[in-house]
Coordinates of C-alpha atoms and ligand atoms in Angstrom, one line a residue:
M1 CA 0.0 0.0 0.0
N2 CA 1.2 3.5 -0.8
I3 CA -0.1 6.1 1.6
L4 CA 0.0 9.8 0.8
M5 CA -0.5 11.8 4.0
I6 CA -1.5 15.4 3.4
Y7 CA -1.7 18.3 5.9
P8 CA -3.6 21.3 4.6
E9 CA -2.3 24.9 4.5
F10 CA -2.8 27.3 7.4
P11 CA -4.1 30.8 6.7
D12 CA -1.8 33.6 7.6
T13 CA -2.6 34.2 11.3
F14 CA -0.9 35.3 14.5
W15 CA -0.2 31.6 15.1
S16 CA 1.3 30.8 11.7
F17 CA 4.4 32.9 12.6
K18 CA 4.9 33.0 8.9
H19 CA 6.3 36.6 8.7
A20 CA 8.8 35.7 11.4
L21 CA 9.8 32.3 10.1
N22 CA 11.1 33.6 6.8
F23 CA 13.8 35.6 8.6
V24 CA 15.3 32.2 9.7
S25 CA 14.6 30.5 6.4
R26 CA 11.9 28.2 7.9
K27 CA 8.6 27.5 6.3
A28 CA 6.4 26.5 9.2
S29 CA 6.6 26.3 13.0
S30 CA 6.0 22.6 13.5
P31 CA 5.2 19.4 11.6
P32 CA 1.8 17.7 11.8
L33 CA 2.3 15.4 14.8
G34 CA -1.1 13.7 14.4
L35 CA -0.2 12.4 10.9
V36 CA 3.4 11.3 11.8
T37 CA 1.9 9.5 14.8
I38 CA -0.7 7.8 12.7
A39 CA 2.0 6.9 10.2
A40 CA 3.8 4.9 12.9
M41 CA 0.6 2.9 13.5
L42 CA 0.2 1.6 9.9
P43 CA 1.1 -1.9 9.0
E44 CA 4.8 -2.7 8.4
G45 CA 5.6 -2.7 4.8
W46 CA 3.3 0.1 3.8
S47 CA 5.0 3.0 2.0
K48 CA 4.3 6.4 3.3
K49 CA 4.9 9.9 2.0
L50 CA 4.1 13.1 4.0
V51 CA 3.1 16.3 2.2
D52 CA 2.7 19.3 4.5
L53 CA 1.3 22.0 2.3
N54 CA 2.7 24.6 4.6
V55 CA 6.2 23.6 3.5
C56 CA 5.8 21.9 0.1
S57 CA 3.2 20.8 -2.4
F58 CA 2.1 17.6 -4.0
T59 CA 2.4 16.6 -7.7
R60 CA 0.4 14.6 -10.1
A61 CA 3.1 11.9 -9.7
D62 CA 2.3 11.8 -6.0
L63 CA -1.4 11.2 -6.7
E64 CA -0.5 8.5 -9.3
W65 CA 1.8 6.8 -6.7
A66 CA -0.8 6.8 -3.9
D67 CA -3.3 4.0 -3.2
L68 CA -4.9 5.9 -0.3
V69 CA -4.8 9.5 0.9
F70 CA -4.8 10.3 4.7
V71 CA -5.8 13.9 5.6
S72 CA -5.6 15.6 9.0
A73 CA -6.7 19.1 9.8
M74 CA -7.8 21.7 12.4
V75 CA -10.9 23.8 11.7
V76 CA -8.7 26.7 10.7
Q77 CA -7.5 24.7 7.8
R78 CA -11.0 23.9 6.5
D79 CA -10.7 25.7 3.1
S80 CA -7.4 24.1 2.2
A81 CA -8.7 20.7 3.3
I82 CA -11.8 21.0 1.1
K83 CA -9.6 21.8 -1.9
I84 CA -7.2 18.8 -1.2
I85 CA -10.1 16.4 -0.8
R86 CA -11.6 17.6 -4.2
Q87 CA -8.2 17.2 -6.0
C88 CA -7.8 13.7 -4.6
K89 CA -11.3 12.6 -5.4
D90 CA -10.9 14.0 -8.9
A91 CA -7.8 11.8 -9.2
G92 CA -9.9 8.8 -8.3
L93 CA -8.3 8.3 -4.9
K94 CA -10.0 7.2 -1.7
V95 CA -9.7 9.8 1.1
I96 CA -9.4 8.9 4.8
A97 CA -9.8 11.8 7.2
G98 CA -9.1 12.3 10.9
G99 CA -8.1 15.0 13.4
P100 CA -9.9 17.9 15.1
L101 CA -11.6 19.4 12.0
F102 CA -13.3 16.1 11.0
T103 CA -13.9 15.0 14.6
S104 CA -15.9 18.2 15.1
E105 CA -17.7 18.5 11.7
Y106 CA -17.4 15.4 9.6
E107 CA -21.0 15.6 8.5
T108 CA -20.1 18.4 6.1
F109 CA -17.5 16.4 4.2
E110 CA -19.7 14.3 1.9
S111 CA -16.9 13.1 -0.5
V112 CA -14.6 11.7 2.2
D113 CA -14.6 7.9 2.0
H114 CA -13.7 7.0 5.6
F115 CA -13.6 9.1 8.8
I116 CA -11.2 7.9 11.6
L117 CA -12.4 10.3 14.4
N118 CA -11.3 11.0 17.9
E119 CA -8.0 9.4 19.0
G120 CA -6.4 7.3 16.3
E121 CA -5.0 4.8 18.8
L122 CA -8.6 3.6 19.2
T123 CA -10.2 4.2 15.9
L124 CA -7.5 3.3 13.4
P125 CA -7.0 -0.4 14.3
P126 CA -10.6 -1.4 13.6
F127 CA -10.5 0.5 10.3
L128 CA -7.3 -1.4 9.3
E129 CA -8.8 -4.7 10.3
D130 CA -12.0 -4.0 8.3
L131 CA -9.9 -2.8 5.3
K132 CA -8.0 -6.0 5.4
N133 CA -11.3 -7.9 5.4
G134 CA -12.6 -5.8 2.5
N135 CA -15.5 -4.2 4.4
P136 CA -14.4 -0.9 5.9
K137 CA -17.1 1.3 7.4
R138 CA -17.5 5.0 6.7
I139 CA -17.2 6.3 10.3
Y140 CA -15.0 5.1 13.1
Q141 CA -15.6 6.9 16.4
S142 CA -15.0 6.3 20.1
T143 CA -16.2 7.7 23.4
E144 CA -13.3 6.1 25.3
F145 CA -9.9 7.7 25.8
A146 CA -6.8 6.0 24.6
D147 CA -4.0 4.6 26.6
I148 CA -1.1 6.7 25.2
Q149 CA 1.5 4.5 26.9
T150 CA 0.9 2.3 23.8
T151 CA 1.3 5.1 21.3
P152 CA 4.4 4.4 19.1
V153 CA 7.3 6.8 18.5
P154 CA 6.1 9.0 15.6
N155 CA 7.6 8.5 12.1
W156 CA 9.7 11.7 12.1
E157 CA 11.8 10.2 9.3
L158 CA 8.9 11.3 7.0
V159 CA 9.5 15.0 8.0
D160 CA 11.8 17.3 6.2
M161 CA 13.1 18.8 9.4
Q162 CA 15.0 21.7 8.0
K163 CA 11.8 23.3 6.9
Y164 CA 10.5 23.7 10.5
D165 CA 11.3 25.8 13.5
S166 CA 10.5 23.1 16.0
M167 CA 9.7 19.5 16.4
S168 CA 6.8 18.4 18.6
I169 CA 6.5 15.8 21.3
Q170 CA 3.3 15.1 23.3
L171 CA 3.7 13.9 26.9
S172 CA 0.0 14.0 28.0
R173 CA -3.6 14.3 26.9
G174 CA -6.5 15.5 29.0
G175 CA -6.6 17.9 31.9
P176 CA -8.4 18.5 35.2
F177 CA -9.7 22.1 34.6
N178 CA -13.2 23.1 33.5
C179 CA -12.8 26.4 31.7
E180 CA -16.2 27.1 30.1
F181 CA -14.8 27.9 26.7
C182 CA -12.3 25.1 26.4
N183 CA -13.0 21.9 24.5
I184 CA -10.0 19.9 25.8
T185 CA -11.9 18.0 28.5
S186 CA -14.7 17.1 26.2
M187 CA -12.2 16.0 23.5
L188 CA -9.6 14.4 25.7
G189 CA -11.1 13.8 29.2
H190 CA -10.6 15.2 32.7
K191 CA -7.8 12.9 33.8
P192 CA -4.3 13.6 32.4
R193 CA -3.0 10.5 30.7
L194 CA 0.7 10.4 30.4
K195 CA 3.3 8.7 28.4
T196 CA 6.2 7.1 30.3
K197 CA 9.6 8.6 30.8
N198 CA 11.0 5.9 28.5
Q199 CA 8.6 6.8 25.7
I200 CA 9.6 10.5 25.9
I201 CA 13.4 9.7 26.0
A202 CA 12.9 7.4 23.0
E203 CA 11.1 10.2 21.2
L204 CA 14.0 12.6 22.0
D205 CA 16.5 10.0 20.9
K206 CA 14.8 9.5 17.6
I207 CA 14.7 13.2 16.7
Y208 CA 18.3 13.5 17.8
S209 CA 19.3 10.5 15.7
L210 CA 17.7 12.2 12.7
G211 CA 19.9 15.2 13.2
W212 CA 17.5 17.7 15.0
R213 CA 19.3 20.1 17.3
H214 CA 16.9 22.9 17.9
N215 CA 13.5 23.7 19.6
V216 CA 11.1 21.0 20.8
F217 CA 7.5 22.0 21.5
F218 CA 5.8 19.8 24.1
V219 CA 2.3 20.1 22.7
D220 CA 0.5 19.3 26.0
D221 CA -2.5 21.4 26.9
N222 CA -1.1 21.5 30.4
F223 CA 2.4 20.0 30.8
I224 CA 2.2 20.1 34.6
G225 CA -0.8 17.8 34.9
N226 CA 1.2 15.4 37.1
K227 CA 3.8 17.4 39.0
R228 CA 5.1 14.4 41.0
F229 CA 5.9 12.5 37.8
L230 CA 7.7 15.5 36.4
K231 CA 9.8 16.1 39.5
E232 CA 10.7 12.5 40.3
D233 CA 10.8 10.9 36.9
L234 CA 10.7 12.8 33.7
L235 CA 12.6 16.1 34.4
P236 CA 15.6 14.4 36.0
A237 CA 15.8 12.0 33.0
M238 CA 15.5 15.0 30.6
I239 CA 18.3 16.8 32.5
E240 CA 20.5 13.8 32.1
W241 CA 19.5 13.4 28.4
R242 CA 20.2 17.0 27.5
R243 CA 23.8 17.0 29.0
G244 CA 26.1 18.2 26.2
K245 CA 23.1 19.0 23.9
S246 CA 22.7 22.7 24.5
G247 CA 21.0 23.4 21.1
Y248 CA 17.8 21.9 22.5
K249 CA 15.3 24.4 23.9
F250 CA 12.0 23.2 25.1
I251 CA 8.7 25.1 24.9
T252 CA 5.3 24.0 26.3
E253 CA 1.9 25.1 27.7
A254 CA 1.1 25.1 31.4
S255 CA -1.4 26.5 33.9
I256 CA -0.5 29.5 35.9
N257 CA -0.1 27.5 39.2
L258 CA 3.3 26.5 37.9
A259 CA 4.3 29.9 39.3
D260 CA 3.5 28.5 42.8
D261 CA 6.1 25.7 42.6
E262 CA 9.6 27.0 42.7
E263 CA 11.1 23.5 42.6
L264 CA 9.2 22.6 39.5
M265 CA 10.0 25.9 37.7
Q266 CA 13.7 25.4 38.5
L267 CA 13.7 21.8 37.3
M268 CA 12.0 22.7 34.1
A269 CA 14.5 25.5 33.4
K270 CA 17.3 23.1 34.2
A271 CA 15.9 20.6 31.8
G272 CA 16.0 23.1 29.0
F273 CA 12.5 24.7 29.1
V274 CA 12.7 28.3 28.1
S275 CA 9.2 29.3 27.4
V276 CA 5.6 28.4 28.5
F277 CA 2.3 29.4 27.0
V278 CA -0.1 30.2 29.8
G279 CA -3.9 30.9 29.4
I280 CA -4.1 34.1 31.4
E281 CA -7.4 35.1 29.7
T282 CA -8.2 38.3 31.6
P283 CA -7.2 40.4 34.6
D284 CA -10.9 40.7 35.5
E285 CA -11.9 38.6 38.5
D286 CA -15.6 38.5 37.5
S287 CA -14.8 37.3 34.0
L288 CA -12.5 34.6 35.5
E289 CA -15.3 33.5 37.8
E290 CA -17.7 33.5 34.9
C291 CA -15.6 31.1 32.8
H292 CA -14.6 28.9 35.8
K293 CA -10.9 29.6 35.4
R294 CA -10.4 28.9 39.1
Q295 CA -6.6 28.4 38.8
N296 CA -6.2 32.0 37.7
R297 CA -8.4 33.5 40.5
N298 CA -7.4 35.0 43.9
R299 CA -3.8 35.6 42.8
D300 CA -1.7 38.5 41.6
L301 CA -1.4 37.4 38.0
V302 CA 1.4 39.9 37.3
D303 CA 3.4 38.5 40.2
S304 CA 2.8 34.9 38.9
V305 CA 4.1 35.9 35.5
K306 CA 7.2 37.6 37.0
A307 CA 7.9 34.5 39.1
L308 CA 8.0 32.4 36.0
Q309 CA 10.3 34.9 34.2
H310 CA 12.6 35.1 37.2
N311 CA 12.9 31.3 37.1
G312 CA 14.0 31.3 33.5
L313 CA 10.7 30.7 31.8
E314 CA 9.4 33.3 29.3
V315 CA 5.6 33.6 29.5
M316 CA 3.6 33.6 26.2
G317 CA 0.0 34.6 27.2
G318 CA -3.4 33.9 25.8
F319 CA -6.0 36.6 26.4
I320 CA -9.8 36.8 25.8
V321 CA -12.2 39.6 25.6
G322 CA -16.0 39.3 25.2
F323 CA -17.0 37.7 28.5
D324 CA -20.5 38.6 29.7
S325 CA -18.8 40.3 32.7
D326 CA -16.5 42.5 30.6
K327 CA -17.0 46.2 31.1
P328 CA -15.8 48.8 28.6
S329 CA -12.7 49.4 30.7
I330 CA -11.5 45.8 29.9
F331 CA -9.7 46.9 26.7
R332 CA -7.5 49.4 28.5
R333 CA -7.0 46.9 31.4
Q334 CA -5.9 44.1 29.1
V335 CA -3.3 46.4 27.4
E336 CA -2.1 47.6 30.9
F337 CA -1.8 44.1 32.1
I338 CA 0.2 42.8 29.1
Q339 CA 2.6 45.8 29.3
K340 CA 3.1 45.5 33.1
A341 CA 3.7 41.7 33.0
G342 CA 6.1 42.1 30.0
I343 CA 4.4 39.4 27.9
V344 CA 6.0 39.9 24.6
T345 CA 4.0 37.2 22.8
A346 CA 0.4 38.1 23.7
M347 CA -2.3 36.3 21.8
V348 CA -5.5 38.1 22.2
G349 CA -8.8 36.7 21.0
L350 CA -12.5 37.3 21.0
L351 CA -14.5 34.8 23.1
Q352 CA -15.7 31.9 20.9
A353 CA -17.8 28.9 21.8
P354 CA -16.3 25.7 20.3
N355 CA -18.7 22.8 19.9
G356 CA -18.6 20.5 22.9
T357 CA -17.9 23.1 25.4
E358 CA -20.0 24.3 28.4
L359 CA -20.1 27.7 26.8
Y360 CA -21.5 26.3 23.6
R361 CA -24.3 24.6 25.5
R362 CA -25.0 27.8 27.5
M363 CA -25.1 30.0 24.4
E364 CA -27.4 27.4 22.7
R365 CA -29.7 27.6 25.8
E366 CA -29.6 31.4 25.7
N367 CA -30.2 31.5 21.9
R368 CA -26.9 33.3 21.4
L369 CA -25.1 31.1 18.9
I370 CA -24.9 32.6 15.5
H371 CA -22.8 30.6 13.0
E372 CA -19.9 28.2 12.6
M373 CA -16.5 29.2 13.9
T374 CA -13.7 30.2 11.6
G375 CA -11.5 28.2 13.9
D376 CA -9.1 31.1 14.5
N377 CA -10.0 33.0 17.7
T378 CA -7.6 35.8 16.8
D379 CA -9.2 37.0 13.6
G380 CA -11.7 39.3 15.3
S381 CA -14.7 37.0 14.7
T382 CA -17.0 35.1 17.1
N383 CA -19.8 32.6 16.9
I384 CA -21.8 34.0 19.8
I385 CA -23.8 37.1 20.5
P386 CA -21.9 38.9 23.2
R387 CA -23.5 40.9 26.0
M388 CA -21.5 44.0 25.1
D389 CA -22.6 45.6 21.8
I390 CA -20.7 43.7 19.1
N391 CA -19.4 46.9 17.4
E392 CA -18.1 48.2 20.8
L393 CA -16.5 44.8 21.4
R394 CA -14.8 44.6 18.0
T395 CA -13.6 48.2 18.2
G396 CA -12.2 47.6 21.6
Y397 CA -10.5 44.4 20.4
L398 CA -8.9 46.1 17.5
H399 CA -7.8 48.8 19.8
I400 CA -6.0 46.2 22.0
L401 CA -4.2 44.8 18.9
A402 CA -3.3 48.2 17.6
Q403 CA -1.9 49.2 21.0
I404 CA 0.0 46.1 22.0
Y405 CA 1.7 45.5 18.6
S406 CA 2.4 49.2 18.0
P407 CA 6.2 49.5 17.8
K408 CA 6.3 51.8 20.8
L409 CA 4.5 49.5 23.3
F410 CA 5.9 46.3 21.8
Y411 CA 9.5 47.3 22.2
E412 CA 8.9 48.8 25.7
R413 CA 7.5 45.4 26.6
V414 CA 10.5 43.5 25.1
K415 CA 12.9 45.7 27.1
S416 CA 11.0 45.3 30.4
F417 CA 10.8 41.5 29.8
L418 CA 14.5 41.3 29.1
E419 CA 15.3 43.2 32.3
D420 CA 13.3 40.7 34.3
Y421 CA 14.1 37.5 32.6
R422 CA 16.7 35.3 34.2
P423 CA 17.5 32.5 31.8
V424 CA 19.4 29.5 33.1
E425 CA 21.6 29.4 30.0
H426 CA 22.6 31.9 27.5
V427 CA 23.0 31.1 23.8
A428 CA 26.8 31.2 23.5
K429 CA 27.1 31.4 19.8
L430 CA 24.9 32.3 16.9
E431 CA 24.2 29.8 14.2
N432 CA 24.5 30.7 10.5
R433 CA 20.8 31.0 10.0
E434 CA 20.6 33.3 13.1
I435 CA 23.3 35.5 11.7
L436 CA 21.4 35.7 8.5
A437 CA 18.2 36.5 10.4
L438 CA 20.1 39.3 12.2
F439 CA 21.1 40.8 8.8
R440 CA 17.6 40.5 7.5
S441 CA 16.2 42.2 10.6
V442 CA 18.7 45.1 10.2
Y443 CA 17.4 45.6 6.7
R444 CA 13.7 44.8 7.0
I445 CA 13.0 46.3 10.4
G446 CA 16.0 48.6 11.1
I447 CA 16.2 50.2 7.6
I448 CA 12.9 50.0 5.8
G449 CA 10.6 49.1 8.8
K450 CA 8.1 51.5 10.3
G451 CA 9.2 51.3 13.9
R452 CA 13.0 51.5 13.0
Q453 CA 13.9 53.9 15.8
Y454 CA 12.5 51.5 18.4
Y455 CA 14.4 48.6 16.8
W456 CA 17.8 50.5 17.0
R457 CA 17.1 51.6 20.6
L458 CA 16.6 48.0 21.7
F459 CA 19.5 46.8 19.5
F460 CA 22.0 49.1 21.2
W461 CA 20.4 48.9 24.7
S462 CA 20.8 45.1 24.7
L463 CA 24.2 45.1 23.0
F464 CA 25.6 47.4 25.8
N465 CA 23.4 46.6 28.8
A466 CA 22.5 42.9 28.3
P467 CA 24.8 41.5 25.6
K468 CA 23.9 37.9 26.5
K469 CA 20.3 38.7 25.8
F470 CA 21.1 40.3 22.4
P471 CA 20.0 37.2 20.3
L472 CA 16.7 37.2 22.2
A473 CA 16.2 40.9 21.6
I474 CA 16.6 40.3 17.9
T475 CA 14.3 37.3 18.0
Y476 CA 11.6 39.4 19.6
A477 CA 12.0 42.2 17.1
I478 CA 11.4 39.6 14.4
Y479 CA 8.3 38.3 16.3
G480 CA 7.1 41.9 16.5
Y481 CA 7.4 42.2 12.7
H482 CA 5.1 39.2 12.3
F483 CA 2.6 40.5 14.9
Q484 CA 2.5 44.0 13.4
T485 CA 2.0 42.6 9.9
I486 CA -0.9 40.4 11.0
S487 CA -2.5 43.0 13.2
E488 CA -2.4 45.5 10.4
M489 CA -4.2 42.9 8.2
I490 CA -6.9 42.6 10.8
V491 CA -7.2 46.2 11.9
Ligands
LIG1 C1 0.3 21.8 18.9 C2 -0.9 22.5 18.6 C3 -0.8 23.6 17.8 C4 0.5 24.1 17.2 C5 0.9 23.5 15.8 C6 0.2 22.4 15.3 C7 0.7 21.8 14.0 N1 1.6 22.3 13.2 O1 0.1 20.8 13.6 C8 0.3 25.6 17.0 C9 0.8 26.3 18.2 C10 0.9 26.3 15.8 C11 -1.3 25.6 17.0 C12 -2.0 26.7 16.5 C13 -3.3 26.7 16.5 N2 -4.2 25.9 17.1 CO1 -3.6 24.2 17.9 N3 -3.3 22.8 19.0 C14 -2.2 22.2 19.2 C15 -2.4 21.1 20.3 C16 -2.0 21.7 21.6 C17 -1.8 19.8 20.1 C18 -1.9 19.2 18.7 C19 -1.1 17.9 18.6 O2 0.0 17.9 18.0 N4 -1.5 16.8 19.2 C20 -0.8 15.6 19.2 C21 -1.3 14.7 18.1 C22 -0.7 13.3 18.2 O3 -2.7 14.6 18.2 P1 -3.7 15.0 17.1 O4 -3.2 15.9 16.1 O5 -5.1 15.3 17.6 O6 -3.9 13.5 16.3 C23 -4.5 12.4 16.9 C24 -6.0 12.3 16.5 O7 -6.6 13.6 16.3 C25 -6.0 11.5 15.3 N5 -5.7 12.1 14.0 C26 -5.2 13.3 13.7 N6 -5.1 13.4 12.4 C27 -5.5 12.3 11.8 C28 -5.5 11.9 10.5 C29 -5.9 10.6 10.1 C30 -6.0 10.2 8.7 C31 -6.3 9.7 11.2 C32 -6.6 8.3 10.8 C33 -6.2 10.1 12.5 C34 -5.8 11.4 12.8 O8 -5.0 10.5 15.6 C35 -3.9 11.2 16.4 C36 -3.5 10.2 17.4 O9 -4.5 10.0 18.4 C37 -4.0 20.9 20.2 C38 -4.7 20.5 21.4 C39 -4.7 19.0 21.6 N7 -4.4 18.6 22.8 O10 -4.8 18.2 20.7 C40 -4.4 22.3 19.7 C41 -5.6 22.4 18.7 C42 -5.4 21.3 17.6 N8 -5.4 23.7 18.1 C43 -6.5 24.3 17.9 C44 -6.6 25.7 17.5 C45 -8.0 26.3 17.5 C46 -5.4 26.4 17.0 C47 -5.4 27.8 16.5 C48 -6.5 28.2 15.6 C49 -5.3 28.7 17.7 C50 -6.3 29.8 17.9 N9 -6.0 31.0 17.6 O11 -7.4 29.5 18.4 C51 -4.0 27.9 15.8 C52 -4.1 27.7 14.3 C53 -2.8 27.5 13.6 C54 -2.5 28.6 12.6 N10 -1.4 28.6 12.0 O12 -3.3 29.5 12.4 C55 -7.7 23.5 18.3 C56 -8.4 22.9 17.1 C57 -9.9 22.8 17.2 C58 -10.5 22.3 16.0 N11 -11.6 21.6 16.2 O13 -10.0 22.5 14.9 C59 -7.0 22.4 19.3 C60 -7.7 21.1 19.3 C61 -7.0 23.1 20.6 C62 -8.4 23.3 21.2 N12 -8.5 23.6 22.5 O14 -9.4 23.3 20.6 N13 -1.8 24.5 17.5

């Protein structure tokens, strides 16, 4: 069997990092982990080819070679997925689809031959069995959660690593929190399910053996779901593994209560974690209560962010406006918070209600659902009727974007973050692609860019006052270029 695995194209969004990645000659942030995981579950002897449309394209010869096409996608890739499916069907191929887009709206894809929904660990084996027996069904679904200790090491050999900025590893699925707008518990359950230490080390070994020496993104929704396992088992093993491999930098997502655990923060930083994405959502206590974000309540959120930064972990923050409790002052308060906390990478979105969430059910009860989601919560759209007038909300949202990504506020934030940030290690030497990125930044941001005076101010400030943080300063200037480009497209 020849299996062509296709990952649709992402639109140009805050999350694509497209305008930053071309400074470092990379095409996409990370490869499609779902597909490379599925690839490793296919019968031995099957040939596989991965085409991630974010980094390359497929040819007529690929379609002629293939016996079956496997497609994976998120909702945000819907348009590209529709196009791919049509092309494959026109070429007379059978299409098998899985992943979040199809799990949440498979009914709308009439021409797909087989849907392998939910977690592939549970739904792929019965499909393969039925295929072998010549009677595959159209839909494979499951209400159970998979034992990910049986998930194989993904087929990273299918990935053209040099096209990406980071590789991805998943430690856990599922989480204990009940945020009203979040679909993770309905998709993946309340109880964190973890891989073993040996599985993670085997995954690290595999990407190392394939020559990868850069960033690794632990794609958990909450990396700290089992703190004891991290402290006693995994992090000590990762510290050992990483000895002599300083190119590796780890990034992940965690809940804010990581800031309460000094030992854990220090172990993570020692293991090579440099950055965590935290769902901060809002500085407004009433809105936090409304969305049941209990882990963020009754704490000084700025202090928590600073604690993480002081322990060597940069905080990337997710923020939301449009809660029922939001007052008109929320727009100003969000900007003030982001500036004060020094959160360089601040992803601000309008509240949306994904299918399967408590919020979706409440909006349905209250007759406030309007249309299907675009899948991108940072494009200024929403699928609910907010309490606040929609025009006031949208104007306020655009105001936040215009403010936080304006060169003045953005560079002020970078400087205040660099002053507070205490990394465990400093990058000793720049790689060739980073030197190239530096020159590109000088030209595109420092010479022809709109906020060039701020760029040079940061450039010289860090060169003379914090020379070890100079590579970081340039990296953030490049992020700023991406954020400004996208926010101008939205505003
Ligand atoms: C890593 C990640 C990202 C990464 C990159 C992902 C990439 N390059 O593929 C980044 C940070 C870039 C990202 C961005 C976004 N993401 Co994201 N992301 C994730 C995250 C945390 C993990 C995904 C992952 O790698 N999982 C590990 C693999 C092994 O699991 P998997 O892909 O689900 O695959 C399994 C099954 O789905 C199935 N399967 C998957 N594909 C296929 C295909 C076939 C043929 C078969 C048989 C089976 C199968 O089998 C696999 C094994 O069980 C998930 C949350 C989650 N826990 O899943 C959100 C998630 C996928 N993201 C989501 C969203 C909404 C976004 C954003 C739009 C953010 C936003 N603004 O809201 C952006 C869009 C990207 C863009 N460029 O615009 C949503 C998607 C919802 C949906 N229904 O589409 C999720 C589910 C989070 C959520 N709470 O809802 N994301």
